[in-house]
mmCIF file of C-alpha atoms in Angstrom:
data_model
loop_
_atom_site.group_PDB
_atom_site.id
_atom_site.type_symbol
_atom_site.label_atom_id
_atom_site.label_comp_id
_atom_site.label_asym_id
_atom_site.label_seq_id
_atom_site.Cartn_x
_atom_site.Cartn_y
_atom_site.Cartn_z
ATOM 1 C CA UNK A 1 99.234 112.020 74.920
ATOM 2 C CA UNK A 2 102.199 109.944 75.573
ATOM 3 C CA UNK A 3 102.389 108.054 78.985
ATOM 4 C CA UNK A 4 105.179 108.733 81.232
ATOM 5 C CA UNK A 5 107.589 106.694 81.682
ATOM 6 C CA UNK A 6 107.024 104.521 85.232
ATOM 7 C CA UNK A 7 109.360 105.682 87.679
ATOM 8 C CA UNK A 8 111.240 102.020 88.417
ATOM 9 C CA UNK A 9 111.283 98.612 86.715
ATOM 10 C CA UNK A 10 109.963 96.682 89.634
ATOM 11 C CA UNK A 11 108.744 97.725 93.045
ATOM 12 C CA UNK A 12 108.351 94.436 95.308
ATOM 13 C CA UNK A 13 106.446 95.092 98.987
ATOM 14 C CA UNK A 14 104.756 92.649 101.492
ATOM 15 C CA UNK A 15 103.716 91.904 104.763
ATOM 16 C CA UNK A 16 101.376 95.279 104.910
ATOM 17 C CA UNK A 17 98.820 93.178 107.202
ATOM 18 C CA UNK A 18 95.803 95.143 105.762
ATOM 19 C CA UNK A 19 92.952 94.333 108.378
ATOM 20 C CA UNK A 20 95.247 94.561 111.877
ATOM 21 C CA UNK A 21 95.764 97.538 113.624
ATOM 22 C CA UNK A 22 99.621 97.535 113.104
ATOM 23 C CA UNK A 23 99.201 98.128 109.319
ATOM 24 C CA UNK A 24 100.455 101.281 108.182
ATOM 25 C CA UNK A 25 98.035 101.453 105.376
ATOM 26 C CA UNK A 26 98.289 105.431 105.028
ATOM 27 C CA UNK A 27 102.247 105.346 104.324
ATOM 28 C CA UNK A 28 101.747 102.802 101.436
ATOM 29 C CA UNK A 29 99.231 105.162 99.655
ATOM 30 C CA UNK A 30 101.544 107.810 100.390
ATOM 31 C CA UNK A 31 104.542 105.473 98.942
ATOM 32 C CA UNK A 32 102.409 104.180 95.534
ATOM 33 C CA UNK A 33 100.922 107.751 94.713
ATOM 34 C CA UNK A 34 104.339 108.898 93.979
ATOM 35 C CA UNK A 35 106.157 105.532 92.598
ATOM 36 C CA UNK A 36 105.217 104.046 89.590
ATOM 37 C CA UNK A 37 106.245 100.573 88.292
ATOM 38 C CA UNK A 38 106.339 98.394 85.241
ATOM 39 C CA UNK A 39 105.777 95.660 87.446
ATOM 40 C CA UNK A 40 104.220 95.424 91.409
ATOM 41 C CA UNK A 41 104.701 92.600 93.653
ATOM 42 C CA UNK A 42 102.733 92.011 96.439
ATOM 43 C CA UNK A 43 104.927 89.704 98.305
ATOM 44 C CA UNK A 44 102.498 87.919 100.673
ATOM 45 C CA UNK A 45 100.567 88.976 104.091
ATOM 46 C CA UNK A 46 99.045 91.743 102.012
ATOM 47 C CA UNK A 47 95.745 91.075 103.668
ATOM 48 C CA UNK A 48 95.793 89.407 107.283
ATOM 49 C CA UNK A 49 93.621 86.665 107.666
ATOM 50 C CA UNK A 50 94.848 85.517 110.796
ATOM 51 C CA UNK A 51 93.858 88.925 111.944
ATOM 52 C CA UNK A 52 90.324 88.910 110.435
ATOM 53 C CA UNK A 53 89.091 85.606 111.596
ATOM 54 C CA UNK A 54 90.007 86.604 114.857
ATOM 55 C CA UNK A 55 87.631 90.081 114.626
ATOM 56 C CA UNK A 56 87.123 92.704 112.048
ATOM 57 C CA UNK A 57 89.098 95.491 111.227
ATOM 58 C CA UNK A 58 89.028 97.657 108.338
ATOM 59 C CA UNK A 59 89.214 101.353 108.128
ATOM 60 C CA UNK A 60 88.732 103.757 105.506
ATOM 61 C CA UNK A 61 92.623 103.831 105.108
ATOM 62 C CA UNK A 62 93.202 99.958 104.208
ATOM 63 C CA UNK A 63 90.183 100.412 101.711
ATOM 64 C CA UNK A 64 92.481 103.603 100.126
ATOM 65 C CA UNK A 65 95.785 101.163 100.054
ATOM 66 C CA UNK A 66 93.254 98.344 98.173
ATOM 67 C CA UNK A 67 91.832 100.968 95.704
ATOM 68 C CA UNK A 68 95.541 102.260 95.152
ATOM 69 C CA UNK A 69 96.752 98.608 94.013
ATOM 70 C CA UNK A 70 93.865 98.406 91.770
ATOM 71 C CA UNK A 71 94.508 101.829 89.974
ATOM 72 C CA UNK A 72 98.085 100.960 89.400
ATOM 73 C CA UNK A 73 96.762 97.821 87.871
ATOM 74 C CA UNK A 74 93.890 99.674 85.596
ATOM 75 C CA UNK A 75 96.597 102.460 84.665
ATOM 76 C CA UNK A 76 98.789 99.547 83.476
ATOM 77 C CA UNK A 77 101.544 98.332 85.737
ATOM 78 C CA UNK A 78 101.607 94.316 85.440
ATOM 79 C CA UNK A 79 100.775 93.439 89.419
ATOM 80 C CA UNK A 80 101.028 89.910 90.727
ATOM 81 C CA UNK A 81 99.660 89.043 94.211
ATOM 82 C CA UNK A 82 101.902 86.133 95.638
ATOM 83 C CA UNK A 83 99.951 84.311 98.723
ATOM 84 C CA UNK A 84 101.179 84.226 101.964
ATOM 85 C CA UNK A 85 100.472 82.643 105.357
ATOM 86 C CA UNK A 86 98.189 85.414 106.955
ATOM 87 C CA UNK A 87 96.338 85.649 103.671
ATOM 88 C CA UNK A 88 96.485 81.879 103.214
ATOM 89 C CA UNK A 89 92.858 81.694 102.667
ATOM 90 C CA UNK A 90 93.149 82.714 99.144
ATOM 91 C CA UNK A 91 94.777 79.191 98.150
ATOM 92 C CA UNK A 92 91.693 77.484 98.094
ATOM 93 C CA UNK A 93 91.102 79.232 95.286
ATOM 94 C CA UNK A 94 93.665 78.970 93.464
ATOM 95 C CA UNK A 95 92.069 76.467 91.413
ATOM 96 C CA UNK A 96 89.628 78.876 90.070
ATOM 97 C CA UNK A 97 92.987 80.394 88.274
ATOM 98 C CA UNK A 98 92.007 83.564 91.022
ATOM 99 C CA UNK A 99 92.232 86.850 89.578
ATOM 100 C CA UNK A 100 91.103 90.289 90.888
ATOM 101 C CA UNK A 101 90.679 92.122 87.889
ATOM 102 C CA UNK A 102 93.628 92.842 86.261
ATOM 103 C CA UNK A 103 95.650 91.643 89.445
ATOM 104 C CA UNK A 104 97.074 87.980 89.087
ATOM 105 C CA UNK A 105 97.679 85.799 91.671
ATOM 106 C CA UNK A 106 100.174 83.194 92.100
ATOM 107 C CA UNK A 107 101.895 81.092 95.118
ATOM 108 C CA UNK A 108 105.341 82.377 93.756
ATOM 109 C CA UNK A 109 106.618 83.852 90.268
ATOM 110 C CA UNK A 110 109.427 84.303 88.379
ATOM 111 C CA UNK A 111 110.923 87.821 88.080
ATOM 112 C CA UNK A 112 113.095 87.866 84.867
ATOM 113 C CA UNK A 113 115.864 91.418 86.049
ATOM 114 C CA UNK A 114 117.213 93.532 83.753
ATOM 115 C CA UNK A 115 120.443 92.030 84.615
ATOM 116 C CA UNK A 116 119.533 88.854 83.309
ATOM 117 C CA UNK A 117 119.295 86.964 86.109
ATOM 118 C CA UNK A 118 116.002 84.826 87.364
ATOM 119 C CA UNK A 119 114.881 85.822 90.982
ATOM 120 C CA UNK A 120 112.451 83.272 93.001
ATOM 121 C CA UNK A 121 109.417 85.565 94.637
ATOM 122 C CA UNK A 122 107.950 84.012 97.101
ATOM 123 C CA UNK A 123 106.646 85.231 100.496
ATOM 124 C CA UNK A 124 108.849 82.536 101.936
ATOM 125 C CA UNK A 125 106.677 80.658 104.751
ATOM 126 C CA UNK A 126 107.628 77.536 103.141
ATOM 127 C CA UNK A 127 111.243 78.242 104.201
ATOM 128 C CA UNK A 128 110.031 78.788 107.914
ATOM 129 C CA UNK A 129 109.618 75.304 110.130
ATOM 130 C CA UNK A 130 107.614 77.043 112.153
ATOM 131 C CA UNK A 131 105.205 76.731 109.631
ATOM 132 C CA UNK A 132 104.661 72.763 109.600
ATOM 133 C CA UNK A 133 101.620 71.875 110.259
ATOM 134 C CA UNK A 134 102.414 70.043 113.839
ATOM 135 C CA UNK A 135 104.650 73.510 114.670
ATOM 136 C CA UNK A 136 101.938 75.877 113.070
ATOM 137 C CA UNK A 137 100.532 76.295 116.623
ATOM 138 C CA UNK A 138 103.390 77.531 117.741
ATOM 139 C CA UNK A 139 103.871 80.559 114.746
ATOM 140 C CA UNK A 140 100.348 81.196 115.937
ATOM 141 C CA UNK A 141 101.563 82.295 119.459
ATOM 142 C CA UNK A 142 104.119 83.866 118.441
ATOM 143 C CA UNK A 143 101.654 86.127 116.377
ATOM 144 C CA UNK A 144 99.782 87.201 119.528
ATOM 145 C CA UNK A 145 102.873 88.169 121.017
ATOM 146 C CA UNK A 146 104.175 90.308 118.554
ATOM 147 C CA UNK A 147 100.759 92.020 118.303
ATOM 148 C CA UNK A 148 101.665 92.552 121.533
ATOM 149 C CA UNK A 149 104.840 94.149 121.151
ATOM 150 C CA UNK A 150 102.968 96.379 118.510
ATOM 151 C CA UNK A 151 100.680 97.406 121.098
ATOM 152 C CA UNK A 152 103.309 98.532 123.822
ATOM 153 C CA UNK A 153 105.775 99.948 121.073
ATOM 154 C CA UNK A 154 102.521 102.349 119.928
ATOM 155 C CA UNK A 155 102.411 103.026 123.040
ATOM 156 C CA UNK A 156 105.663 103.734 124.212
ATOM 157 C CA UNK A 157 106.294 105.694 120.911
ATOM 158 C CA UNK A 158 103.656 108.196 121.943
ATOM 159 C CA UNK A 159 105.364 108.911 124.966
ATOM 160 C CA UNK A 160 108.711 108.984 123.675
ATOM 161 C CA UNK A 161 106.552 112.007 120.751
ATOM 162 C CA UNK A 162 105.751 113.772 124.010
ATOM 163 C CA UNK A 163 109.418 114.315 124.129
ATOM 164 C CA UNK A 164 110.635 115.053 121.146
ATOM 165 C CA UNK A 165 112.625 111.636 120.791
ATOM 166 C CA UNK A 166 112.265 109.498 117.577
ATOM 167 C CA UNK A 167 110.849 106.607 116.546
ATOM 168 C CA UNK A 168 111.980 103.219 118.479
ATOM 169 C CA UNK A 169 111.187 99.720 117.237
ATOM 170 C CA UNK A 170 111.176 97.626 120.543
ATOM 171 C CA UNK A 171 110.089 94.693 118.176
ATOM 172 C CA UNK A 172 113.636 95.413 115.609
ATOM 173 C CA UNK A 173 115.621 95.676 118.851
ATOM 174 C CA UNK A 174 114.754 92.413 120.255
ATOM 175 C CA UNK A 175 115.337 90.735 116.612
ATOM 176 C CA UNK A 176 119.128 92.592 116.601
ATOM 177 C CA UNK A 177 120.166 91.409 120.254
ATOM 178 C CA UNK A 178 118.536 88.284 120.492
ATOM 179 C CA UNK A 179 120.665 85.157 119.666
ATOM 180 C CA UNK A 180 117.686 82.957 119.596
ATOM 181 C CA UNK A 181 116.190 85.625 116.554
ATOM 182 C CA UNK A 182 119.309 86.091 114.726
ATOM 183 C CA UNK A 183 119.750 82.378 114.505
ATOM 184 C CA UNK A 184 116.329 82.163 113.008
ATOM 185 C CA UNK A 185 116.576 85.039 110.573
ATOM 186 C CA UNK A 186 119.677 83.502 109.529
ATOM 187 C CA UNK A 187 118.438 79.953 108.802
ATOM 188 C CA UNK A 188 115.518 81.444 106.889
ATOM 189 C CA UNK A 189 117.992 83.053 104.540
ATOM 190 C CA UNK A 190 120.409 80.398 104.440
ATOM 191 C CA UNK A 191 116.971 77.925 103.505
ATOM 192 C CA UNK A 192 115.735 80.436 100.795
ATOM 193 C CA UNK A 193 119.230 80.542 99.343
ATOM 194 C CA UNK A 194 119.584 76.626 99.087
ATOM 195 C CA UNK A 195 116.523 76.385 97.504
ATOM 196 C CA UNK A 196 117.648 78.463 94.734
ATOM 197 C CA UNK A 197 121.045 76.749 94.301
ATOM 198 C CA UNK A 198 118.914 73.608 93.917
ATOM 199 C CA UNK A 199 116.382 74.594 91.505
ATOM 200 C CA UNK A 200 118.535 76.893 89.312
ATOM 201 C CA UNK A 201 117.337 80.359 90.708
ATOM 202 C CA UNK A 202 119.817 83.323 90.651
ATOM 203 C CA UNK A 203 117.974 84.485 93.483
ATOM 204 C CA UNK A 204 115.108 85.149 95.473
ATOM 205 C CA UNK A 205 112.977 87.838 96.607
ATOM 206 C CA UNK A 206 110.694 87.172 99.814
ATOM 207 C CA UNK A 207 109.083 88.717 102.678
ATOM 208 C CA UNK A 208 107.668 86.953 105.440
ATOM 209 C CA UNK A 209 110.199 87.268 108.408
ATOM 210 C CA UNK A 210 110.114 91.535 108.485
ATOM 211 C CA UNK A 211 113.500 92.097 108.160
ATOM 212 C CA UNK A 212 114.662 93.983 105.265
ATOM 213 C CA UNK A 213 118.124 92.686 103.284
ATOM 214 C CA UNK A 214 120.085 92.362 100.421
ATOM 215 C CA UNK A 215 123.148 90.104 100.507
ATOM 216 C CA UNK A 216 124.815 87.837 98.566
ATOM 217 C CA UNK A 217 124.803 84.021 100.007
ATOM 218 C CA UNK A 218 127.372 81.969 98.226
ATOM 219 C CA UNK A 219 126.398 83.323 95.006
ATOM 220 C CA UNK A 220 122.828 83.647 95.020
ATOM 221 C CA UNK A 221 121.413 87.025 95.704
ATOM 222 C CA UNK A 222 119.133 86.771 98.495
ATOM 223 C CA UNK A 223 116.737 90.387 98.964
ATOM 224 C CA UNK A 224 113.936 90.858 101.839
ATOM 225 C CA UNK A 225 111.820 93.527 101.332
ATOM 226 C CA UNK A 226 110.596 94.269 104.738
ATOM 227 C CA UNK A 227 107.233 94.862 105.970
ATOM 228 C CA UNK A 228 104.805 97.768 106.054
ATOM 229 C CA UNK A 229 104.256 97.322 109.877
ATOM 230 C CA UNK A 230 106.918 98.772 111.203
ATOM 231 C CA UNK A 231 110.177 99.249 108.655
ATOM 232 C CA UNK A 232 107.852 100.554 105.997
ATOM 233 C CA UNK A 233 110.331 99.510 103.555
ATOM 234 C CA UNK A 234 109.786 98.704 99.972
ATOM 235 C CA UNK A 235 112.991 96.947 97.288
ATOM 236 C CA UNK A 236 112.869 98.641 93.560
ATOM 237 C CA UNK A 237 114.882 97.505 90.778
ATOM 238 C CA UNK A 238 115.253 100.682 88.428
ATOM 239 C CA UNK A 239 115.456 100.621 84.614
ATOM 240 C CA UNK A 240 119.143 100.552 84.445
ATOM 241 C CA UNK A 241 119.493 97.223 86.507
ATOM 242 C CA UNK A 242 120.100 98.257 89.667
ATOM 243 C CA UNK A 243 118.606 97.538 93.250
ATOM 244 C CA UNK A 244 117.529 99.562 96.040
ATOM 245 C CA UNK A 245 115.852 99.324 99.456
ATOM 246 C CA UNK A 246 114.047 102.069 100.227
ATOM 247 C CA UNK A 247 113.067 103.172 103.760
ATOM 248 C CA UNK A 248 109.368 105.223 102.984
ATOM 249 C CA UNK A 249 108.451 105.988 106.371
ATOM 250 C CA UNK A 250 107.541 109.490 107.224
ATOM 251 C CA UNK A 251 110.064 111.871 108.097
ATOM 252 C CA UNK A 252 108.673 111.934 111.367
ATOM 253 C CA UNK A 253 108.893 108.648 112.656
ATOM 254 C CA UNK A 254 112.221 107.595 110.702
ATOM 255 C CA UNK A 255 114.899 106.646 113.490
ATOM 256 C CA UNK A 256 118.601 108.159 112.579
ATOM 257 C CA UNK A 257 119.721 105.959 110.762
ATOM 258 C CA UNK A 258 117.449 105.128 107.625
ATOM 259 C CA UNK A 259 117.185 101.368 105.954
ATOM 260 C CA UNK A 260 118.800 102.244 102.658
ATOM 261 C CA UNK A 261 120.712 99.835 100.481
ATOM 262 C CA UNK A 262 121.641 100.041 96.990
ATOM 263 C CA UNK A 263 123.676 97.670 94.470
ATOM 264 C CA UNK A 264 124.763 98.823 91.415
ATOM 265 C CA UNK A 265 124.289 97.140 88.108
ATOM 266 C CA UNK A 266 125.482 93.542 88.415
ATOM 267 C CA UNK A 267 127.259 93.766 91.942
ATOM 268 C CA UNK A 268 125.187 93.506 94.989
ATOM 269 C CA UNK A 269 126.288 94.952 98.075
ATOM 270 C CA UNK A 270 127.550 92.495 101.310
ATOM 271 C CA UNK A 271 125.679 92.990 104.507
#
């Protein structure tokens, strides 16, 4: 019996935060029973540490997203794991050459496209200065208080459900209308898209700030591909070249106005 041909080229996803309460584990199962992939990046902050140390939480649904990586992985899709910060722990292993089965894991790869150009993945805390070790502190504060803001957005979504009104991300809103997070959204990309200049990268594909994007930065292609906290949001590269950010939240809780990108073959789109 011949095996069907995977859906896309590459699917690329991170910051899921498997193991804190504002992982939406159940909409990635959802998302990887129907895509298939020659290749699955796990972009960093797949598993939260940060979270775990801190106290345990793991239900069945987190377990289900786990066992659906490894069955893409057993049915043949070539998965890499890069490390983030919240899953940090796993570099002290990396030693070891750390494997989980058929699951390799790396700091950062190489992703060779179908347009011929070589993308950087990374999760991309070593673009944030917030992560320096005398500043790390501070990224640690600022964790609690956006658990927070997970907290009373869950909240203030169910009330908003009561009502019939859609989804709101108070969390997305403060990034969009906030000078001081714009400014640091935009240095992170502007950092990531240096890098590449220097090193000879055609671009780079990272996580680690929740904001899904695809732009072009002074000729390197720079592509985000969210989180699955909030956006839900996953980037594909399909057989025929092209790229794609998908928005794979349920119907239900999708605001009006959907995070959907595409560039075709060769061209990618301005923001």
């Amino acid at each position: 019996m011949t095996q069907a041909t995977p859906k896309y080229r590459a699917i690329f996803i991170s910051d899921v935060h498997l193991g804190s309460r504002g992982s939406q584990a159940e909409a990635l199962c959802a998302f990887l029973k129907l895509n298939t992939s020659e290749h699955l990046y796990l972009v960093g902050d797949i598993i939260d540490g940060w979270r775990l140390k801190k106290k345990w939480y793991w239900p069945q649904a987190h377990t289900n997203a786990i066992r659906r990586i490894l069955t893409a992985a057993k049915r043949g899709t070539d998965v890499t794991y890069i490390i983030g910060n919240h899953d940090e722990f796993l570099r002290a292993f990396m030693h070891f050459r750390l494997n989980f089965g058929d699951i390799h894991v790396k700091n950062r790869a190489v992703h060779l496209g179908e347009d011929g150009k070589r993308y950087l993945v990374v999760h991309g805390d070593m673009f944030d200065g917030m992560m320096r070790a005398d500043r790390k502190w501070i990224m640690h504060l600022g964790d609690h208080a956006y658990n927070f803001l997970l907290w009373v957005n869950t909240n203030l979504n169910s009330v908003r459900r009561l009502f019939g009104l859609p989804y709101w991300s108070l969390s997305a809103a403060l990034k969009k209308r906030t000078k001081r997070a714009l400014n640091y959204i935009h240095n992170f990309e502007d950092h990531v898209a240096a890098y590449c200049r220097r090193k000879g990268y055609d671009g780079a594909i990272c996580g680690h700030i929740h904001v899904a994007e695809m732009r072009d930065i002074d000729g390197i292609t720079y592509m985000n591909d969210g989180d699955w906290v909030e956006s839900c949001t996953a980037l594909v590269e399909h057989h025929d070249g092209r790229w794609e950010l998908l928005d794979c939240r349920p119907d239900s809780v999708r605001t009006s106005v959907p995070v959907v990108k595409t560039a075709p073959v060769g061209e990618l789109e301005l923001a």
